[in-house]
Tab-separated table of C-alpha atoms in Angstrom:
chain	number	residue	atom	x	y	z
A	1	GLY	CA	8.904	-31.997	67.071
A	2	ASN	CA	11.698	-34.349	68.020
A	3	SER	CA	14.087	-35.462	65.305
A	4	VAL	CA	17.412	-37.168	64.714
A	5	THR	CA	19.787	-36.438	61.844
A	6	GLN	CA	22.748	-38.664	61.120
A	7	MET	CA	25.321	-38.620	58.362
A	8	GLU	CA	24.421	-40.363	55.158
A	9	GLY	CA	26.280	-43.447	54.156
A	10	PRO	CA	27.667	-45.625	53.083
A	11	VAL	CA	30.896	-45.082	54.939
A	12	THR	CA	33.758	-47.239	53.664
A	13	LEU	CA	36.895	-47.654	55.765
A	14	SER	CA	39.908	-49.876	55.847
A	15	GLU	CA	40.489	-52.110	58.844
A	16	GLU	CA	42.063	-50.269	61.814
A	17	ALA	CA	40.879	-46.861	60.578
A	18	PHE	CA	39.213	-44.327	62.890
A	19	LEU	CA	35.431	-44.121	62.679
A	20	THR	CA	33.139	-41.170	63.293
A	21	ILE	CA	29.438	-41.210	62.507
A	22	ASN	CA	27.809	-37.868	63.210
A	23	CYS	CA	24.436	-37.578	64.901
A	24	THR	CA	22.570	-34.437	65.914
A	25	TYR	CA	19.144	-34.170	67.467
A	26	THR	CA	16.283	-31.816	68.171
A	27	ALA	CA	14.202	-32.486	71.241
A	28	THR	CA	12.243	-30.805	73.981
A	29	GLY	CA	13.178	-31.632	77.530
A	30	TYR	CA	16.051	-33.978	78.322
A	31	PRO	CA	16.063	-36.981	76.019
A	32	SER	CA	17.929	-40.229	76.416
A	33	LEU	CA	20.218	-40.960	73.473
A	34	PHE	CA	21.074	-44.318	71.940
A	35	TRP	CA	23.143	-45.954	69.244
A	36	TYR	CA	21.774	-49.191	67.842
A	37	VAL	CA	23.527	-51.515	65.402
A	38	GLN	CA	21.943	-53.823	62.831
A	39	TYR	CA	24.049	-56.639	61.430
A	40	PRO	CA	22.986	-58.224	58.130
A	41	GLY	CA	19.827	-60.284	58.452
A	42	GLU	CA	19.211	-59.320	62.064
A	43	GLY	CA	17.128	-56.905	64.082
A	44	LEU	CA	18.568	-53.892	65.844
A	45	GLN	CA	20.500	-54.286	69.062
A	46	LEU	CA	21.602	-51.651	71.521
A	47	LEU	CA	25.226	-50.609	71.139
A	48	LEU	CA	25.406	-47.876	73.785
A	49	LYS	CA	23.329	-45.213	75.469
A	50	ALA	CA	23.546	-42.009	77.525
A	51	THR	CA	20.757	-40.608	79.621
A	52	LYS	CA	21.988	-37.151	80.615
A	53	ALA	CA	24.253	-34.368	79.431
A	54	ASP	CA	28.018	-35.109	79.434
A	55	ASP	CA	27.437	-38.833	79.928
A	56	LYS	CA	29.645	-41.046	77.794
A	57	GLY	CA	28.269	-44.348	76.581
A	58	SER	CA	30.732	-47.028	75.579
A	59	ASN	CA	30.677	-50.644	74.412
A	60	LYS	CA	32.876	-52.899	72.252
A	61	GLY	CA	35.358	-50.048	71.663
A	62	PHE	CA	32.644	-47.643	70.496
A	63	GLU	CA	32.013	-44.394	72.367
A	64	ALA	CA	29.602	-41.482	72.181
A	65	THR	CA	29.254	-38.437	74.436
A	66	TYR	CA	25.958	-36.661	75.089
A	67	ARG	CA	26.660	-33.020	74.173
A	68	LYS	CA	23.720	-30.845	75.095
A	69	GLU	CA	25.395	-27.598	74.007
A	70	THR	CA	25.808	-28.878	70.442
A	71	THR	CA	22.819	-31.301	70.570
A	72	SER	CA	25.069	-34.066	69.298
A	73	PHE	CA	25.851	-37.708	70.047
A	74	HIS	CA	28.580	-38.683	67.602
A	75	LEU	CA	29.691	-42.318	67.456
A	76	GLU	CA	33.441	-43.014	67.432
A	77	LYS	CA	35.743	-46.004	67.366
A	78	GLY	CA	39.505	-45.835	67.287
A	79	SER	CA	40.180	-48.918	65.176
A	80	VAL	CA	37.421	-50.595	63.197
A	81	GLN	CA	37.320	-54.264	62.249
A	82	VAL	CA	35.691	-56.054	59.348
A	83	SER	CA	33.162	-57.442	61.821
A	84	ASP	CA	31.954	-53.888	62.532
A	85	SER	CA	30.377	-53.737	59.078
A	86	ALA	CA	26.706	-53.030	59.791
A	87	VAL	CA	24.086	-50.303	59.793
A	88	TYR	CA	24.221	-47.891	62.727
A	89	PHE	CA	21.176	-45.985	63.983
A	90	CYS	CA	21.178	-42.987	66.265
A	91	ALA	CA	18.000	-42.638	68.333
A	92	LEU	CA	16.429	-40.568	71.061
A	93	THR	CA	13.637	-41.055	73.533
A	94	ALA	CA	12.218	-37.877	74.971
A	95	ASN	CA	10.819	-38.021	78.473
A	96	THR	CA	8.118	-35.477	77.847
A	97	GLY	CA	4.803	-36.191	76.176
A	98	GLY	CA	5.200	-39.938	76.158
A	99	PHE	CA	8.292	-41.870	75.309
A	100	LYS	CA	8.298	-42.770	71.668
A	101	THR	CA	11.746	-43.437	70.286
A	102	ILE	CA	12.802	-41.476	67.213
A	103	PHE	CA	15.383	-43.131	64.957
A	104	GLY	CA	17.747	-41.612	62.449
A	105	ALA	CA	17.825	-42.941	58.894
A	106	GLY	CA	20.813	-45.186	59.592
A	107	THR	CA	24.406	-45.152	58.340
A	108	ARG	CA	25.803	-48.185	56.600
A	109	LEU	CA	29.444	-48.947	57.395
A	110	PHE	CA	31.639	-51.137	55.229
A	111	VAL	CA	35.056	-52.125	56.588
A	112	LYS	CA	37.551	-53.591	54.123
A	113	ALA	CA	40.312	-55.986	55.147
B	1	ASP	CA	18.772	-62.872	77.615
B	2	VAL	CA	15.721	-61.086	76.306
B	3	LYS	CA	14.305	-62.845	73.338
B	4	VAL	CA	11.879	-61.327	70.883
B	5	THR	CA	10.661	-63.650	68.185
B	6	GLN	CA	8.655	-62.946	65.077
B	7	SER	CA	6.505	-65.536	63.375
B	8	SER	CA	8.103	-65.359	59.927
B	9	ARG	CA	11.382	-64.106	58.483
B	10	TYR	CA	10.005	-63.836	54.952
B	11	LEU	CA	6.424	-63.536	53.768
B	12	VAL	CA	4.899	-63.079	50.332
B	13	LYS	CA	1.247	-62.039	50.093
B	14	ARG	CA	-1.093	-60.867	47.375
B	15	THR	CA	-2.733	-57.455	47.202
B	16	GLY	CA	-5.959	-57.388	49.195
B	17	GLU	CA	-5.068	-60.273	51.509
B	18	LYS	CA	-5.361	-59.915	55.276
B	19	VAL	CA	-1.927	-60.384	56.811
B	20	PHE	CA	-1.016	-61.230	60.404
B	21	LEU	CA	2.452	-60.639	61.805
B	22	GLU	CA	3.051	-62.097	65.231
B	23	CYS	CA	5.590	-61.052	67.856
B	24	VAL	CA	6.354	-62.740	71.163
B	25	GLN	CA	8.712	-61.607	73.938
B	26	ASP	CA	9.800	-63.646	76.922
B	27	MET	CA	10.882	-60.952	79.393
B	28	ASP	CA	7.529	-59.854	80.766
B	29	HIS	CA	7.939	-56.396	79.233
B	30	GLU	CA	4.996	-54.041	79.426
B	31	ASN	CA	5.854	-52.074	76.295
B	32	MET	CA	5.776	-53.471	72.787
B	33	PHE	CA	6.239	-51.748	69.443
B	34	TRP	CA	5.816	-52.341	65.728
B	35	TYR	CA	8.016	-50.497	63.236
B	36	ARG	CA	8.559	-50.637	59.546
B	37	GLN	CA	12.028	-50.145	58.135
B	38	ASP	CA	12.579	-48.727	54.667
B	39	PRO	CA	15.887	-47.697	53.048
B	40	GLY	CA	16.732	-44.073	53.707
B	41	LEU	CA	13.810	-43.622	56.094
B	42	GLY	CA	15.073	-45.431	59.153
B	43	LEU	CA	12.476	-46.946	61.446
B	44	ARG	CA	8.957	-45.560	61.580
B	45	LEU	CA	6.602	-46.405	64.408
B	46	ILE	CA	3.317	-47.976	63.368
B	47	TYR	CA	1.699	-48.826	66.719
B	48	PHE	CA	2.758	-49.413	70.282
B	49	SER	CA	1.223	-50.845	73.410
B	50	TYR	CA	1.810	-50.071	77.080
B	51	ASP	CA	-0.145	-52.988	78.443
B	52	VAL	CA	-2.519	-55.783	77.588
B	53	LYS	CA	-5.463	-54.578	75.512
B	54	MET	CA	-3.946	-51.090	75.287
B	55	LYS	CA	-2.691	-49.621	72.041
B	56	GLU	CA	-1.561	-46.272	70.742
B	57	LYS	CA	-1.086	-45.070	67.194
B	58	GLY	CA	2.400	-44.296	66.080
B	59	ASP	CA	3.440	-42.113	63.193
B	60	ILE	CA	2.117	-44.231	60.314
B	61	PRO	CA	-0.884	-46.299	61.517
B	62	GLU	CA	-2.939	-46.047	58.321
B	63	GLY	CA	-3.703	-49.436	56.839
B	64	TYR	CA	-2.650	-51.302	59.995
B	65	SER	CA	-4.232	-52.477	63.219
B	66	VAL	CA	-2.853	-54.312	66.240
B	67	SER	CA	-3.945	-56.718	68.912
B	68	ARG	CA	-2.534	-57.386	72.353
B	69	GLU	CA	-4.573	-59.990	74.188
B	70	LYS	CA	-1.659	-61.356	76.223
B	71	LYS	CA	1.278	-59.497	77.702
B	72	GLU	CA	3.877	-61.442	75.765
B	73	ARG	CA	2.239	-61.231	72.342
B	74	PHE	CA	1.686	-58.259	70.052
B	75	SER	CA	0.181	-58.791	66.621
B	76	LEU	CA	0.248	-56.480	63.633
B	77	ILE	CA	-2.585	-56.815	61.130
B	78	LEU	CA	-2.665	-55.531	57.587
B	79	GLU	CA	-6.384	-55.409	56.881
B	80	SER	CA	-6.002	-55.388	53.086
B	81	ALA	CA	-2.408	-55.618	51.990
B	82	SER	CA	-1.172	-53.204	49.343
B	83	THR	CA	2.088	-53.048	47.420
B	84	ASN	CA	3.196	-49.949	49.334
B	85	GLN	CA	3.237	-52.072	52.475
B	86	THR	CA	6.127	-54.101	51.113
B	87	SER	CA	8.757	-53.534	53.772
B	88	MET	CA	10.766	-54.934	56.656
B	89	TYR	CA	8.668	-55.100	59.833
B	90	LEU	CA	10.404	-55.023	63.200
B	91	CYS	CA	8.872	-55.772	66.560
B	92	ALA	CA	10.435	-54.537	69.806
B	93	SER	CA	9.767	-54.614	73.523
B	94	SER	CA	11.004	-52.662	76.526
B	95	PRO	CA	10.492	-52.471	80.273
B	96	PRO	CA	8.198	-49.755	81.686
B	97	GLY	CA	9.641	-46.346	82.352
B	98	GLN	CA	10.129	-42.936	80.880
B	99	GLY	CA	12.496	-43.627	78.065
B	100	SER	CA	15.849	-44.479	79.535
B	101	TYR	CA	15.431	-48.152	78.730
B	102	GLU	CA	16.534	-49.604	75.477
B	103	GLN	CA	14.286	-51.564	73.190
B	104	TYR	CA	14.883	-55.199	72.338
B	105	PHE	CA	14.206	-56.113	68.746
B	106	GLY	CA	13.153	-59.234	66.938
B	107	PRO	CA	14.911	-60.344	63.740
B	108	GLY	CA	12.317	-58.772	61.468
B	109	THR	CA	9.817	-59.995	58.894
B	110	ARG	CA	10.450	-59.051	55.299
B	111	LEU	CA	7.015	-58.761	53.711
B	112	THR	CA	6.511	-58.603	49.972
B	113	VAL	CA	3.058	-57.742	48.633
B	114	THR	CA	2.554	-58.575	44.968
């Protein structure tokens, strides 16, 4: 079945450091891929998405590229801020057999000033 | 902006009680979802609905039921609450389509069953 695996956290970085959160997936067909972010005390909100191979999603300085050959969708940011501290979820929605979204376990990011 | 609201942010119930969690969205979305969120497990789908009066089981429907009498409202019901249903419950909605649309989430209800 479809699945998403993302790196375990927590990830602790200093402000202005480079961020990578790894995400790999298993899916039949051609899924859409998403990164969601959850700030403390809030629900999830979409950070970025990509709907086909080689697409790059980007938002608020974050980027992720849909790599079909490596079944990956790694999240990157060149210079993190304290305000980026949150939990990040990688997710996929397969377009075969219905369209349930499968979420990874989440990666908590702490950014220190 | 899409707004998804949930009836309570925090709820404490006793074992065996019937519990209702309400979710309302204001964007006329066809699709609505209920998830539970537990540390280390991510989000797990309980039930979803494609349209009024329609419902489909997700991955962990046992012990839950749902109701969708109006397009904007999707209710999750715990028929007889148990301690293993202590969790964060998240409601979401999305437009129709085959998966390229993101989901919009409410703020969550943290339920404690004692």
